[in-house]
Tab-separated table of C-alpha atoms in Angstrom:
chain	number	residue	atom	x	y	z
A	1	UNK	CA	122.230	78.189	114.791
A	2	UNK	CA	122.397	77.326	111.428
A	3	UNK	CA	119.367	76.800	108.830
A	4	UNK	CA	118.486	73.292	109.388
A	5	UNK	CA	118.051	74.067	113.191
A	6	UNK	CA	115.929	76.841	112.428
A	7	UNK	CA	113.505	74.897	109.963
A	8	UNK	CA	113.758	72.439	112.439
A	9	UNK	CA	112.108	74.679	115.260
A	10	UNK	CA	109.125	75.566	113.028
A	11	UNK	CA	108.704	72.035	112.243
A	12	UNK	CA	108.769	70.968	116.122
A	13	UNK	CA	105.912	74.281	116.762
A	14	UNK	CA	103.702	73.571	113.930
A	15	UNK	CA	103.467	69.433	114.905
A	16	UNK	CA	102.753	70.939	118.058
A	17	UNK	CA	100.087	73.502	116.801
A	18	UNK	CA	98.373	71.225	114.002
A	19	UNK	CA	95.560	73.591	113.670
A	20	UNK	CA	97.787	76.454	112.780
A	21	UNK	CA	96.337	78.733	115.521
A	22	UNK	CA	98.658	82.066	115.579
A	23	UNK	CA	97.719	82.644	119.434
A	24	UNK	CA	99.090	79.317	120.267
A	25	UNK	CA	102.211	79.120	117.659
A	26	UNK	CA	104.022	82.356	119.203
A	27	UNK	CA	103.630	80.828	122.122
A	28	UNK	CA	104.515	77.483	121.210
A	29	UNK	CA	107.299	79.629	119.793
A	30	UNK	CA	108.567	81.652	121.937
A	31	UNK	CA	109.019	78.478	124.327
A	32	UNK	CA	111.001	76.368	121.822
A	33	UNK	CA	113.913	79.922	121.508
A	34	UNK	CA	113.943	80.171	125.146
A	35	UNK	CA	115.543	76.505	125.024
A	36	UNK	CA	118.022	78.617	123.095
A	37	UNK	CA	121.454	80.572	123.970
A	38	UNK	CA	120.824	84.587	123.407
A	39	UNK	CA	122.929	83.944	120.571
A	40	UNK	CA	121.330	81.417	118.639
A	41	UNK	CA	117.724	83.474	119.526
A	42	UNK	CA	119.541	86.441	117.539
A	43	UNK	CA	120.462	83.913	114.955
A	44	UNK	CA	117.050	82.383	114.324
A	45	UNK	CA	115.779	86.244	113.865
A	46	UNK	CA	118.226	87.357	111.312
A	47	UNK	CA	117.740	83.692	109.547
A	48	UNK	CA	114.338	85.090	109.406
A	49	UNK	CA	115.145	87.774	107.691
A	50	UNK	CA	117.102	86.159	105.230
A	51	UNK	CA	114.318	84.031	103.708
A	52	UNK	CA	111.791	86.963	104.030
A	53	UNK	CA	113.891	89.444	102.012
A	54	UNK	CA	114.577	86.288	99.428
A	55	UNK	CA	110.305	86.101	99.001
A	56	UNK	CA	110.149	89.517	98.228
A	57	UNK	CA	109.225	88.885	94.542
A	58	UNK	CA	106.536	90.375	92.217
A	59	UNK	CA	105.141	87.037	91.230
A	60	UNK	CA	104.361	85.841	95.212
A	61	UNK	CA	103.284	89.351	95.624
A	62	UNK	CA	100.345	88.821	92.625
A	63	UNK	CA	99.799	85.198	94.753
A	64	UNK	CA	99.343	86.656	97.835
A	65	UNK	CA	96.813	89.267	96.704
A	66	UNK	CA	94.977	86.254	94.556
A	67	UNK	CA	94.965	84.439	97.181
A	68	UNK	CA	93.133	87.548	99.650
A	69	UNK	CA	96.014	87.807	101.629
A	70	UNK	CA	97.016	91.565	101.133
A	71	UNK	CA	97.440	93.455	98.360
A	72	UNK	CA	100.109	96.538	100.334
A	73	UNK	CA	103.350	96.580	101.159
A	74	UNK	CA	103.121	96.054	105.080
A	75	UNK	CA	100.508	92.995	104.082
A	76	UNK	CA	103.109	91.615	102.030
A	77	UNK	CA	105.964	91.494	104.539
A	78	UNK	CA	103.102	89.833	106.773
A	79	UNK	CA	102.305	87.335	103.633
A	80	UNK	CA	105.992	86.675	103.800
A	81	UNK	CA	106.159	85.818	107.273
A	82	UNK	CA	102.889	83.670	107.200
A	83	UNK	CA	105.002	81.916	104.594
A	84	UNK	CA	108.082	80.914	106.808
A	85	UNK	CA	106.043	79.597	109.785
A	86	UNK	CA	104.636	76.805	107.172
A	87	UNK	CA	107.793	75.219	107.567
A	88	UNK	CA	110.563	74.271	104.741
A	89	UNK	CA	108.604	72.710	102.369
A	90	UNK	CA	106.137	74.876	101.540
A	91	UNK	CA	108.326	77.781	101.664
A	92	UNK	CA	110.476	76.067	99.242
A	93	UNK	CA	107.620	74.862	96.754
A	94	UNK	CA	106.602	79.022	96.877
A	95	UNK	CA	109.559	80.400	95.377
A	96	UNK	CA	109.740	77.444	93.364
A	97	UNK	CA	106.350	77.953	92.000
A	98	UNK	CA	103.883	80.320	93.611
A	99	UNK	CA	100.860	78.556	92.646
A	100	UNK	CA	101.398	75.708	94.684
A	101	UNK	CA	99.884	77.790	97.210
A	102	UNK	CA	96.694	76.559	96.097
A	103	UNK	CA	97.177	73.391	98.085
A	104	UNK	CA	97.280	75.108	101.470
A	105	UNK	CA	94.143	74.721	103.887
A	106	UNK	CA	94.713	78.658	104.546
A	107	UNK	CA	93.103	81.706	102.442
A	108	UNK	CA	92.585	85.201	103.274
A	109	UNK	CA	93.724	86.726	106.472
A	110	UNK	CA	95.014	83.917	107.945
A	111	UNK	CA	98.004	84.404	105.721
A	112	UNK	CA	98.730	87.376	107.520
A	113	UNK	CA	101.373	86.451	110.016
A	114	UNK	CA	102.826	89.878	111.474
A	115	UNK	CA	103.359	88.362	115.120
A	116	UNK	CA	105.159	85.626	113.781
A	117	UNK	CA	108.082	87.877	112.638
A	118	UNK	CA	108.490	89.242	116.537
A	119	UNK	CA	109.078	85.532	118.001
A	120	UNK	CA	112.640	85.845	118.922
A	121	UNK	CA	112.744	89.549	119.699
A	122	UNK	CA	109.818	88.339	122.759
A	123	UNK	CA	111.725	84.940	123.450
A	124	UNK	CA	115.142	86.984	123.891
A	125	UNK	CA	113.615	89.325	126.006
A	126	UNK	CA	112.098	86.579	128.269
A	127	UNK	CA	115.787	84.955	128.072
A	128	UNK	CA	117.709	87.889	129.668
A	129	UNK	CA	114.774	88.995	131.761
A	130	UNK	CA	115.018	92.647	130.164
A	131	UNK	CA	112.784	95.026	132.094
A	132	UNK	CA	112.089	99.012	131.757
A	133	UNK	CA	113.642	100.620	129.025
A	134	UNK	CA	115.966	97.591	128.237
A	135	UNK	CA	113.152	95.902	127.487
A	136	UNK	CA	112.804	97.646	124.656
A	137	UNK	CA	116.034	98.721	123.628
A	138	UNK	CA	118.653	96.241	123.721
A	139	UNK	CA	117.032	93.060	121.621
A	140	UNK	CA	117.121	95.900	118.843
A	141	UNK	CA	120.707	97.259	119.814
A	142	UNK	CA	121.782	93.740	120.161
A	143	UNK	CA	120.255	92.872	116.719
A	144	UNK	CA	121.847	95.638	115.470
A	145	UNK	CA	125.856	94.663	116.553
A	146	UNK	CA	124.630	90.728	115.745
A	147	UNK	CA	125.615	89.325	112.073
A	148	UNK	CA	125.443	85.771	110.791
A	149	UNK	CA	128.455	83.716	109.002
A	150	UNK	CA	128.918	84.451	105.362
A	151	UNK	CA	128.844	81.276	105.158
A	152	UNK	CA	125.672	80.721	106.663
A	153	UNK	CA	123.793	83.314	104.147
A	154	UNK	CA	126.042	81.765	101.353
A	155	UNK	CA	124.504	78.184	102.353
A	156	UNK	CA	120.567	79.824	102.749
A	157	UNK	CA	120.932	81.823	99.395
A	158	UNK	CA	122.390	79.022	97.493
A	159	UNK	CA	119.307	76.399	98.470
A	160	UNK	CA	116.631	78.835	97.295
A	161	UNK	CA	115.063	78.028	94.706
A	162	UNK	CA	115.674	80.438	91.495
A	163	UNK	CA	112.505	81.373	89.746
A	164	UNK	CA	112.204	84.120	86.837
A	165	UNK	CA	110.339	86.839	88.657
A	166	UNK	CA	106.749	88.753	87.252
A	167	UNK	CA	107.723	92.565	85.566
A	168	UNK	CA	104.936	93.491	87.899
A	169	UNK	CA	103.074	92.805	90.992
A	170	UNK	CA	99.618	93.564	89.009
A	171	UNK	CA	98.122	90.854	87.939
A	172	UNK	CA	96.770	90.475	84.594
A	173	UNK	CA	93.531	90.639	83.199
A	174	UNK	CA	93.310	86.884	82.869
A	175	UNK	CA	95.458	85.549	85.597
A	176	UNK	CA	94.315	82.042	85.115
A	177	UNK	CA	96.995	81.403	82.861
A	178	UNK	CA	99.577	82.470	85.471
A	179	UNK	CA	98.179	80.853	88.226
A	180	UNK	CA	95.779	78.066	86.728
A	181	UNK	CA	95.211	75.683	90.586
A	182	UNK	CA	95.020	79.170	92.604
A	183	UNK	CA	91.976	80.430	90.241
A	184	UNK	CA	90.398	76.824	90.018
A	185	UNK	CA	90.568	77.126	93.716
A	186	UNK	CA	89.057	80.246	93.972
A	187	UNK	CA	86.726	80.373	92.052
A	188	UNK	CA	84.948	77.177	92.554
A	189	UNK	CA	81.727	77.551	94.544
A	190	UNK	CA	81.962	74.675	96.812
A	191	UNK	CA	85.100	75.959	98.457
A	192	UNK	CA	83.484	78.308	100.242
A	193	UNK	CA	85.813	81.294	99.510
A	194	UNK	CA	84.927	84.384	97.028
A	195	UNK	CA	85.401	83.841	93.193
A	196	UNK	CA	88.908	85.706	92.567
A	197	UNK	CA	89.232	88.531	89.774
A	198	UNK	CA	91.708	90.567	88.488
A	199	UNK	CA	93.198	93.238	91.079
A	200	UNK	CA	91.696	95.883	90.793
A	201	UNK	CA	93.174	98.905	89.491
A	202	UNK	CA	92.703	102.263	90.125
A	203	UNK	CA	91.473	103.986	86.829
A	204	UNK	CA	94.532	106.204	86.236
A	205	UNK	CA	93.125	107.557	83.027
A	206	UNK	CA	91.881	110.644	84.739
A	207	UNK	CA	94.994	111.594	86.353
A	208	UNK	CA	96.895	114.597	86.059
A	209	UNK	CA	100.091	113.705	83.684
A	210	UNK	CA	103.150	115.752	84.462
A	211	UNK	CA	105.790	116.525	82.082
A	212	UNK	CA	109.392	116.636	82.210
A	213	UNK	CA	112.351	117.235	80.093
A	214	UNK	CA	114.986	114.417	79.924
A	215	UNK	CA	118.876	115.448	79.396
A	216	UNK	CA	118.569	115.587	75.676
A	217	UNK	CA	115.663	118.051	75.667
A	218	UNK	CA	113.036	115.391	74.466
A	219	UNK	CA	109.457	116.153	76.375
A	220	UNK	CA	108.593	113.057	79.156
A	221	UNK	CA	104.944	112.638	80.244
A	222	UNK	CA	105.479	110.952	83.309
A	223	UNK	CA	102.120	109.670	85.419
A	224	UNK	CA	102.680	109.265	89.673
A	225	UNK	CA	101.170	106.662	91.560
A	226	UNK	CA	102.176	105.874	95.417
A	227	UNK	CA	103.107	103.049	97.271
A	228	UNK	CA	104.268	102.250	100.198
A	229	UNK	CA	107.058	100.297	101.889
A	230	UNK	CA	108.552	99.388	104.967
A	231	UNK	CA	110.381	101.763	107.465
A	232	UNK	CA	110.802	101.328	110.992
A	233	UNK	CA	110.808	103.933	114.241
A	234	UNK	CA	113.216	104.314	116.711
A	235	UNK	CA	111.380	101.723	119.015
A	236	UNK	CA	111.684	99.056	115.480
A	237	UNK	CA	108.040	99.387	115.211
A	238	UNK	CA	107.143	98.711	111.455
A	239	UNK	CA	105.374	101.492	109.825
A	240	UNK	CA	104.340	102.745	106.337
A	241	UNK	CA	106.332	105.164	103.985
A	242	UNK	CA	105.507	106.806	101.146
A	243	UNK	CA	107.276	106.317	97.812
A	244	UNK	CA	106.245	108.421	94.682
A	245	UNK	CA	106.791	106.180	91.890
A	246	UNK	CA	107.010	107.920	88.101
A	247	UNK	CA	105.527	105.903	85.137
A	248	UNK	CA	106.302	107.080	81.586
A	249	UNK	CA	102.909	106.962	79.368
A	250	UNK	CA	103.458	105.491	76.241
A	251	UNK	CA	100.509	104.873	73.835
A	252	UNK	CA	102.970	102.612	71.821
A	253	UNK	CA	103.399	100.246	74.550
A	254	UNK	CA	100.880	97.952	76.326
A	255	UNK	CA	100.444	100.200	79.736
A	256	UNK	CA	102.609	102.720	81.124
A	257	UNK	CA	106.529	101.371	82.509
A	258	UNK	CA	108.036	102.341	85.165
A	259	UNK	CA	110.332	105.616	84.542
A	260	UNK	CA	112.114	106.144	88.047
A	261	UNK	CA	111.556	106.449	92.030
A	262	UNK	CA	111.325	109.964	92.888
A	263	UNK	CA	111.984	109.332	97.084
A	264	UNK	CA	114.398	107.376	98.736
A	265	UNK	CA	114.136	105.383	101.766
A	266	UNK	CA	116.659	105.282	104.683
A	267	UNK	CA	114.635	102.921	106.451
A	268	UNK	CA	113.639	104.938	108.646
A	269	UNK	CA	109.874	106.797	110.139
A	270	UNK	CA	109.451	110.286	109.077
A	271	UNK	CA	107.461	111.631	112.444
A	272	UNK	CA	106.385	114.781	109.352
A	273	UNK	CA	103.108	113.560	107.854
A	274	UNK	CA	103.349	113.385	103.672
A	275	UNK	CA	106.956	114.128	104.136
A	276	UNK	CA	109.611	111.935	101.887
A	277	UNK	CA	113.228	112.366	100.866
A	278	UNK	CA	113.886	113.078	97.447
A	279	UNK	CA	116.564	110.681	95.259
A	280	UNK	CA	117.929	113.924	93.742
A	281	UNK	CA	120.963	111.724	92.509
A	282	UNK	CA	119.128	109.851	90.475
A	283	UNK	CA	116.163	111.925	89.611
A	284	UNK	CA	118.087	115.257	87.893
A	285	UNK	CA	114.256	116.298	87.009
A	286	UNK	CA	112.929	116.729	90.220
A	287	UNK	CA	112.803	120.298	90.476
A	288	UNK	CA	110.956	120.126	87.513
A	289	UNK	CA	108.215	118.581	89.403
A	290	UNK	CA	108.328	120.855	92.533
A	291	UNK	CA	107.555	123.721	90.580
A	292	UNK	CA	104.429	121.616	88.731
A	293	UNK	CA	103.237	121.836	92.904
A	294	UNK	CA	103.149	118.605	93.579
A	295	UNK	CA	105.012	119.250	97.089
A	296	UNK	CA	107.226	121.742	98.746
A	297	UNK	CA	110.427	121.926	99.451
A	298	UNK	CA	110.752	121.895	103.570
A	299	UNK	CA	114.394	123.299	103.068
A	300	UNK	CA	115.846	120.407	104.918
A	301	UNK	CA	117.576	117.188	103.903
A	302	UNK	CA	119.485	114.199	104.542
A	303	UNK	CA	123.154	114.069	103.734
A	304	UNK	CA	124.505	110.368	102.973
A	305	UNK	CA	127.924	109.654	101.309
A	306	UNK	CA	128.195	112.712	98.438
A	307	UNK	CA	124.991	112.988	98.207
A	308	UNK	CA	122.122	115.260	99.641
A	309	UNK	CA	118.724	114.531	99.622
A	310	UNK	CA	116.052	117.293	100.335
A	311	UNK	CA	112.453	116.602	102.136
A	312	UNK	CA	109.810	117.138	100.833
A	313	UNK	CA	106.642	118.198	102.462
A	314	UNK	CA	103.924	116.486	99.703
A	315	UNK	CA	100.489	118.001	98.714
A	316	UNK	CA	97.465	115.876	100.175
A	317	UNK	CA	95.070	116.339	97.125
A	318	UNK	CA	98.341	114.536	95.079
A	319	UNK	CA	99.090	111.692	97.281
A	320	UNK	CA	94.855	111.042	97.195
A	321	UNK	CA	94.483	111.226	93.895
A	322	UNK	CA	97.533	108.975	92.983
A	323	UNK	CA	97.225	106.967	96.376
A	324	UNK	CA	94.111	105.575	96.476
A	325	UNK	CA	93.685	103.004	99.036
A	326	UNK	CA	97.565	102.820	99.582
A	327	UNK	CA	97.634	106.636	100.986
A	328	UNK	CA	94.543	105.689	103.162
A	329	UNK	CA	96.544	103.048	104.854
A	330	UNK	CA	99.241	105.348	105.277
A	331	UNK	CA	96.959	108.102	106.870
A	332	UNK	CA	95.273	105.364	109.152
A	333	UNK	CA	98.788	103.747	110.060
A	334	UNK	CA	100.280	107.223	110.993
A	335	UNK	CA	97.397	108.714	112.739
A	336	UNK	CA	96.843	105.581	115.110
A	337	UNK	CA	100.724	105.439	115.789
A	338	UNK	CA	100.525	109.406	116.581
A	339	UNK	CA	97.782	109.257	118.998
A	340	UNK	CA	98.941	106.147	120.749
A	341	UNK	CA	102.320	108.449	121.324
A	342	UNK	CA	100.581	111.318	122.409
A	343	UNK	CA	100.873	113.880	119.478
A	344	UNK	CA	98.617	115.444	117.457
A	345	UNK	CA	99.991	114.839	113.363
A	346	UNK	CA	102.858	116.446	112.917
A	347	UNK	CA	103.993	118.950	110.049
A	348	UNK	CA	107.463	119.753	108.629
A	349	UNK	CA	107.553	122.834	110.507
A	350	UNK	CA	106.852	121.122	113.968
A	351	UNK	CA	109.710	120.484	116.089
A	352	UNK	CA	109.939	116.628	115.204
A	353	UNK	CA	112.468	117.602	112.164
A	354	UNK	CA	116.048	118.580	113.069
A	355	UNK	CA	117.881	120.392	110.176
A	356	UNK	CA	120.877	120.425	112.167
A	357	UNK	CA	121.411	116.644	111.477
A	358	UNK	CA	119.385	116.893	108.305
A	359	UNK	CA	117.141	113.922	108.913
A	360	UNK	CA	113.234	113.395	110.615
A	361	UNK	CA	112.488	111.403	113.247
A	362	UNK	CA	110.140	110.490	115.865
């Protein structure tokens, strides 16, 4: 399959499905793959992927949240999605300009597209007539052994439109200068939909500031604030992880800038609850922040390439204080997907972490 074929499959679903109805697109869906090889259903997935991973920007991030989307990281790849099953044109006119958004009939939830994304895993299920445990395994395991064409990404990459990305998915105080026809929208009265402000931001004034000192001795207030992004389990169920992001304060500049990551992601769900990997290769200071008790140190880790990367078990009263709603999704998101397995939540010391192969996993 190559791109034009896949646009072209949205196109045919969506003049089929003029009302936009989610029920009836993945179904509509799921019946135009299964005309399909198992191949070309692969194909369509991973082109997917391609132009989701190309929208992840700060500035359709800001839109998305204007526009009452989502305003996490999970609601984003969800925005993302929503954005693909429009078809070509719109997707294209988005990363050309985000604020041509304002033209679409949809607002709110409805740009929230999550089963979308899991078209062709369903339709390439149906198409081999997987059952039992292949049912869930192999699409994944196939995925997983399936690549597209360099060519093919070159060609997708190279017809994306190329748009100076936002320094920050915040948006600012006035945001009617950066998206002038998404405020009119919003806030006019007779639309029907609620008159848009500024994201709101967590007052991080009374936050505990922790300080650091860089290679050349020089003192680093550094303020933590968590977000979360994308892993997935060993089923490629999408879940939340945390990441403890470090922002140097300032007072000379404007707002605090980002100072560096302190976890790493390997993609993957840590079954431990408030449990992260630390980017020790990057972050020479961490220890510095252990001992401020911000977390402690589960005495496992991860080994990848030269590297090692311990886990650390993190203190709840932190992650609330510097999470906000972001760690409430997280503790929603993880308890649900812990009961619907069967376990209670699990700590570091539970027997879901193997230090033997240095990594945690459900």
């Amino acid at each position: 399959m190559n791109k034009e074929e896949f646009w072209q499959t949205i196109e045919t679903v969506n003049h089929a499905v003029p009302d936009g109805n989610h029920e009836l697109i993945v179904k509509q869906m799921c019946e135009e793959l299964l005309r399909c090889s198992p191949q070309d259903i692969l194909d369509w997935h991973l082109i997917m992927q391609e132009y989701n991973n190309a929208a992840y920007r700060n500035d359709l991030w800001a839109a998305c949240t204007a526009l009452g989307a989502h305003d996490s990281d999970d609601g984003f790849i969800d925005f993302r999605t929503w954005l693909i099953s429009q078809g070509k044109t719109i997707y294209m006119d988005a990363m050309r300009d985000p604020d041509t958004l304002a033209a679409n009939p949809h607002t709110g939830k409805e740009m929230n597209f999550e089963a979308f994304g899991a078209c062709a895993i369903d339709a390439y299920r149906k198409k081999l007539n997987l059952t039992g445990r292949d049912c869930f395994m192999k699409p994944y395991d196939d995925l997983n052994k399936h690549e597209l064409s360099d060519q093919l990404v070159k060609d997708i990459q190279s017809e994306i439109p190329q748009h100076p990305d936002a320094s920050s998915i915040h948006l600012p105080q006035n945001y009617s200068v950066q998206f002038p026809r998404i405020w009119a929208r919003m806030s006019d009265p007779s639309s029907g939909e609620s008159p848009i402000e500024a994201v709101p931001v967590p007052d991080r004034s009374t936050h505990r500031i922790f300080k650091i000192n860089d290679l050349f001795g020089q003192q680093v207030a550094l303020r933590p604030r968590v977000e979360l992004y994308s892993v997935r389990d060993f089923m490629g169920q999408e879940m939340p992880g945390l990441a403890i992001v470090l922002d140097e304060v300032n007072s000379e500049l404007d707002g605090d800038e980002e100072y560096a990551v302190l976890t790493v992601s390997f993609g993957e769900f840590i079954s431990a609850k408030d449990c992260a990997y630390i980017d020790t290769n990057n972050c020479y200071f961490a220890q510095q922040l252990l001992v401020q008790g911000i977390a402690e140190d589960t005495g496992l880790s991860r080994s990848s390439g030269l590297c090692q990367y311990p886990l650390w078990h993190f203190k709840e009263e932190f992650l609330k204080e510097n999470g906000g709603a972001a760690y409430e999704e997280y503790s929603r998101r993880y308890r649900e997907y812990m009961q619907s397995a069967g376990f209670g939540e699990m700590e570091y010391e539970d027997e879901g972490i193997s230090s033997e192969k240095g990594m945690v996993m459900e």
